[in-house]
Amino acid sequence: MAEPVQVFMSYAWKDNTVPPGDPSAKNGFATALCGQIDYWFNLADPKPRLWWDRDNVDDAQQFRPAIKQAIDQSSFFLIILSEHWLASEFCQKELQLFRQRWQHEDEFEFKHRIILVHKTQVPKEKYPALFPEQRGLQFFSVSGQDRTETPFYHRGRGTEEFYAMADDLAQILIKRAKREKWEPPPPPPPPGMKVYLAKPAPDMREHYLRLHKELLDHGFNVVPSASAEIPLDTSAATKFIDDALTDARVSVHVLGKSAGHAPADLEP
């Protein structure tokens, strides 16, 4: 029997809280949304599977191996987007792990695996580079010149718009799951010769990803991983590169017309 297609939901625990002292407010936003999705998943054929961390992990806790394992088994990455999500180191790590899971895909293919659920307004300039260019599903309305935000789920209660939008989201996920063919996660890198493949300029990104995959396929230990990003500050960027270069037998640089990565105060 084939494995069900799994959707991993990434959210900040602050987006699943309920107001204290209100006995009628039983569920937070994430719990209510998952309940609607699970309802439709159970009616679908074949049935997708939704995975989310019900323990409301925050950044003060240790990242659990179970989350990494769940990401490795997931074909789609559902993000409850808010300022809380952007501020969460846990959520950022989940996104990086999901990119690593699908590192053999180019950016165009990979970004189709991300679905955005807008819980609150977040300026696009704050989006991580891995985010797709998509409108996503908006769970609030905006009105007036001051762009007053009215949430579809407030104090543990959902409006009609919330349930309609949640149902639309479930149907989108079901359709994507039907088109998806399950792929097991790739095996860990072999203990082959270590090759340093430098991060490219944007115009050579596709060539870099293809070369990264071909080197892995031929048994080389390629560093850094395709999903790893060079830090922005000088000292961290230097350490990142030095650590990757340690014991590497070959250094490969894919050159194009554009300048490459430029940490603070350093040349590209």
mmCIF file of N, CA, C and O in Angstrom, residues 144-185:
data_model
loop_
_atom_site.group_PDB
_atom_site.id
_atom_site.type_symbol
_atom_site.label_atom_id
_atom_site.label_comp_id
_atom_site.label_asym_id
_atom_site.label_seq_id
_atom_site.Cartn_x
_atom_site.Cartn_y
_atom_site.Cartn_z
ATOM 1 N N GLY A 144 -10.831 50.367 5.220
ATOM 2 C CA GLY A 144 -10.495 51.735 5.601
ATOM 3 C C GLY A 144 -9.124 52.172 5.133
ATOM 4 O O GLY A 144 -8.284 51.357 4.742
ATOM 5 N N GLN A 145 -8.908 53.472 5.178
ATOM 6 C CA GLN A 145 -7.627 54.030 4.765
ATOM 7 C C GLN A 145 -6.494 53.584 5.685
ATOM 8 O O GLN A 145 -5.346 53.498 5.263
ATOM 9 N N ASP A 146 -6.829 53.324 6.933
ATOM 10 C CA ASP A 146 -5.800 52.868 7.869
ATOM 11 C C ASP A 146 -5.590 51.359 7.805
ATOM 12 O O ASP A 146 -4.845 50.803 8.593
ATOM 13 N N ARG A 147 -6.289 50.704 6.861
ATOM 14 C CA ARG A 147 -6.165 49.260 6.643
ATOM 15 C C ARG A 147 -6.372 48.473 7.930
ATOM 16 O O ARG A 147 -5.542 47.662 8.355
ATOM 17 N N THR A 148 -7.506 48.735 8.560
ATOM 18 C CA THR A 148 -7.870 48.025 9.777
ATOM 19 C C THR A 148 -8.090 46.547 9.460
ATOM 20 O O THR A 148 -8.805 46.184 8.531
ATOM 21 N N GLU A 149 -7.481 45.688 10.248
ATOM 22 C CA GLU A 149 -7.529 44.249 10.036
ATOM 23 C C GLU A 149 -8.607 43.609 10.903
ATOM 24 O O GLU A 149 -8.643 43.830 12.116
ATOM 25 N N THR A 150 -9.469 42.813 10.293
ATOM 26 C CA THR A 150 -10.500 42.083 11.016
ATOM 27 C C THR A 150 -10.280 40.592 10.804
ATOM 28 O O THR A 150 -10.457 40.084 9.692
ATOM 29 N N PRO A 151 -9.867 39.850 11.846
ATOM 30 C CA PRO A 151 -9.576 38.423 11.663
ATOM 31 C C PRO A 151 -10.848 37.607 11.488
ATOM 32 O O PRO A 151 -11.904 37.943 12.025
ATOM 33 N N PHE A 152 -10.731 36.512 10.726
ATOM 34 C CA PHE A 152 -11.848 35.590 10.542
ATOM 35 C C PHE A 152 -11.974 34.619 11.719
ATOM 36 O O PHE A 152 -12.987 33.925 11.844
ATOM 37 N N TYR A 153 -10.930 34.584 12.562
ATOM 38 C CA TYR A 153 -10.975 33.721 13.760
ATOM 39 C C TYR A 153 -10.481 34.556 14.931
ATOM 40 O O TYR A 153 -9.352 35.048 14.934
ATOM 41 N N HIS A 154 -11.341 34.744 15.922
ATOM 42 C CA HIS A 154 -11.028 35.673 17.015
ATOM 43 C C HIS A 154 -11.585 35.127 18.324
ATOM 44 O O HIS A 154 -12.739 34.671 18.381
ATOM 45 N N ARG A 155 -10.732 35.118 19.348
ATOM 46 C CA ARG A 155 -11.121 34.671 20.689
ATOM 47 C C ARG A 155 -11.762 33.288 20.653
ATOM 48 O O ARG A 155 -12.779 33.021 21.303
ATOM 49 N N GLY A 156 -11.155 32.395 19.896
ATOM 50 C CA GLY A 156 -11.618 31.017 19.872
ATOM 51 C C GLY A 156 -12.858 30.771 19.049
ATOM 52 O O GLY A 156 -13.453 29.687 19.136
ATOM 53 N N ARG A 157 -13.268 31.753 18.242
ATOM 54 C CA ARG A 157 -14.480 31.593 17.443
ATOM 55 C C ARG A 157 -14.196 31.977 15.996
ATOM 56 O O ARG A 157 -13.519 32.968 15.722
ATOM 57 N N GLY A 158 -14.730 31.179 15.076
ATOM 58 C CA GLY A 158 -14.545 31.435 13.668
ATOM 59 C C GLY A 158 -15.782 32.026 13.031
ATOM 60 O O GLY A 158 -16.911 31.671 13.398
ATOM 61 N N THR A 159 -15.588 32.898 12.070
ATOM 62 C CA THR A 159 -16.707 33.455 11.310
ATOM 63 C C THR A 159 -17.042 32.519 10.150
ATOM 64 O O THR A 159 -16.333 31.540 9.892
ATOM 65 N N GLU A 160 -18.098 32.841 9.425
ATOM 66 C CA GLU A 160 -18.431 32.060 8.238
ATOM 67 C C GLU A 160 -17.289 32.112 7.229
ATOM 68 O O GLU A 160 -17.011 31.125 6.543
ATOM 69 N N GLU A 161 -16.629 33.277 7.128
ATOM 70 C CA GLU A 161 -15.511 33.410 6.197
ATOM 71 C C GLU A 161 -14.359 32.471 6.571
ATOM 72 O O GLU A 161 -13.688 31.926 5.690
ATOM 73 N N PHE A 162 -14.143 32.279 7.875
ATOM 74 C CA PHE A 162 -13.078 31.370 8.308
ATOM 75 C C PHE A 162 -13.330 29.956 7.802
ATOM 76 O O PHE A 162 -12.440 29.313 7.219
ATOM 77 N N TYR A 163 -14.547 29.455 8.021
ATOM 78 C CA TYR A 163 -14.847 28.074 7.637
ATOM 79 C C TYR A 163 -14.867 27.911 6.120
ATOM 80 O O TYR A 163 -14.427 26.883 5.591
ATOM 81 N N ALA A 164 -15.328 28.919 5.405
ATOM 82 C CA ALA A 164 -15.329 28.850 3.940
ATOM 83 C C ALA A 164 -13.897 28.831 3.414
ATOM 84 O O ALA A 164 -13.555 28.050 2.504
ATOM 85 N N MET A 165 -13.032 29.672 3.975
ATOM 86 C CA MET A 165 -11.643 29.716 3.540
ATOM 87 C C MET A 165 -10.906 28.435 3.913
ATOM 88 O O MET A 165 -10.088 27.918 3.134
ATOM 89 N N ALA A 166 -11.188 27.892 5.107
ATOM 90 C CA ALA A 166 -10.563 26.634 5.530
ATOM 91 C C ALA A 166 -10.970 25.487 4.617
ATOM 92 O O ALA A 166 -10.154 24.624 4.274
ATOM 93 N N ASP A 167 -12.229 25.464 4.203
ATOM 94 C CA ASP A 167 -12.690 24.423 3.274
ATOM 95 C C ASP A 167 -11.992 24.555 1.924
ATOM 96 O O ASP A 167 -11.596 23.553 1.310
ATOM 97 N N ASP A 168 -11.833 25.795 1.437
ATOM 98 C CA ASP A 168 -11.121 26.019 0.177
ATOM 99 C C ASP A 168 -9.674 25.520 0.274
ATOM 100 O O ASP A 168 -9.148 24.895 -0.658
ATOM 101 N N LEU A 169 -9.050 25.805 1.405
ATOM 102 C CA LEU A 169 -7.675 25.364 1.615
ATOM 103 C C LEU A 169 -7.580 23.839 1.571
ATOM 104 O O LEU A 169 -6.688 23.273 0.924
ATOM 105 N N ALA A 170 -8.506 23.167 2.240
ATOM 106 C CA ALA A 170 -8.493 21.701 2.258
ATOM 107 C C ALA A 170 -8.631 21.136 0.851
ATOM 108 O O ALA A 170 -7.933 20.175 0.474
ATOM 109 N N GLN A 171 -9.495 21.731 0.041
ATOM 110 C CA GLN A 171 -9.688 21.238 -1.327
ATOM 111 C C GLN A 171 -8.442 21.459 -2.183
ATOM 112 O O GLN A 171 -8.095 20.624 -3.026
ATOM 113 N N ILE A 172 -7.772 22.577 -1.981
ATOM 114 C CA ILE A 172 -6.519 22.835 -2.702
ATOM 115 C C ILE A 172 -5.475 21.775 -2.356
ATOM 116 O O ILE A 172 -4.796 21.223 -3.233
ATOM 117 N N LEU A 173 -5.351 21.462 -1.067
ATOM 118 C CA LEU A 173 -4.385 20.463 -0.630
ATOM 119 C C LEU A 173 -4.737 19.075 -1.167
ATOM 120 O O LEU A 173 -3.846 18.311 -1.560
ATOM 121 N N ILE A 174 -6.012 18.746 -1.181
ATOM 122 C CA ILE A 174 -6.444 17.444 -1.707
ATOM 123 C C ILE A 174 -6.095 17.319 -3.189
ATOM 124 O O ILE A 174 -5.594 16.284 -3.653
ATOM 125 N N LYS A 175 -6.348 18.375 -3.961
ATOM 126 C CA LYS A 175 -6.033 18.349 -5.395
ATOM 127 C C LYS A 175 -4.538 18.190 -5.631
ATOM 128 O O LYS A 175 -4.097 17.435 -6.499
ATOM 129 N N ARG A 176 -3.738 18.901 -4.847
ATOM 130 C CA ARG A 176 -2.290 18.787 -5.014
ATOM 131 C C ARG A 176 -1.808 17.394 -4.625
ATOM 132 O O ARG A 176 -0.909 16.833 -5.271
ATOM 133 N N ALA A 177 -2.388 16.849 -3.575
ATOM 134 C CA ALA A 177 -1.982 15.518 -3.121
ATOM 135 C C ALA A 177 -2.307 14.457 -4.171
ATOM 136 O O ALA A 177 -1.549 13.499 -4.352
ATOM 137 N N LYS A 178 -3.408 14.611 -4.877
ATOM 138 C CA LYS A 178 -3.787 13.638 -5.907
ATOM 139 C C LYS A 178 -2.780 13.629 -7.054
ATOM 140 O O LYS A 178 -2.565 12.598 -7.691
ATOM 141 N N ARG A 179 -2.180 14.784 -7.339
ATOM 142 C CA ARG A 179 -1.213 14.870 -8.430
ATOM 143 C C ARG A 179 0.195 14.461 -8.004
ATOM 144 O O ARG A 179 1.074 14.278 -8.834
ATOM 145 N N GLU A 180 0.379 14.314 -6.705
ATOM 146 C CA GLU A 180 1.721 14.056 -6.174
ATOM 147 C C GLU A 180 2.008 12.566 -6.116
ATOM 148 O O GLU A 180 1.187 11.772 -5.661
ATOM 149 N N LYS A 181 3.177 12.191 -6.578
ATOM 150 C CA LYS A 181 3.651 10.818 -6.441
ATOM 151 C C LYS A 181 4.657 10.779 -5.312
ATOM 152 O O LYS A 181 5.642 11.516 -5.306
ATOM 153 N N TRP A 182 4.402 9.930 -4.325
ATOM 154 C CA TRP A 182 5.251 9.891 -3.141
ATOM 155 C C TRP A 182 6.695 9.550 -3.509
ATOM 156 O O TRP A 182 6.969 8.620 -4.257
ATOM 157 N N GLU A 183 7.600 10.356 -2.968
ATOM 158 C CA GLU A 183 9.024 10.091 -3.127
ATOM 159 C C GLU A 183 9.637 9.921 -1.750
ATOM 160 O O GLU A 183 9.469 10.776 -0.881
ATOM 161 N N PRO A 184 10.342 8.823 -1.505
ATOM 162 C CA PRO A 184 11.036 8.700 -0.216
ATOM 163 C C PRO A 184 12.150 9.729 -0.132
ATOM 164 O O PRO A 184 12.681 10.166 -1.157
ATOM 165 N N PRO A 185 12.525 10.141 1.073
ATOM 166 C CA PRO A 185 13.622 11.116 1.195
ATOM 167 C C PRO A 185 14.907 10.535 0.644
ATOM 168 O O PRO A 185 15.136 9.319 0.714
#
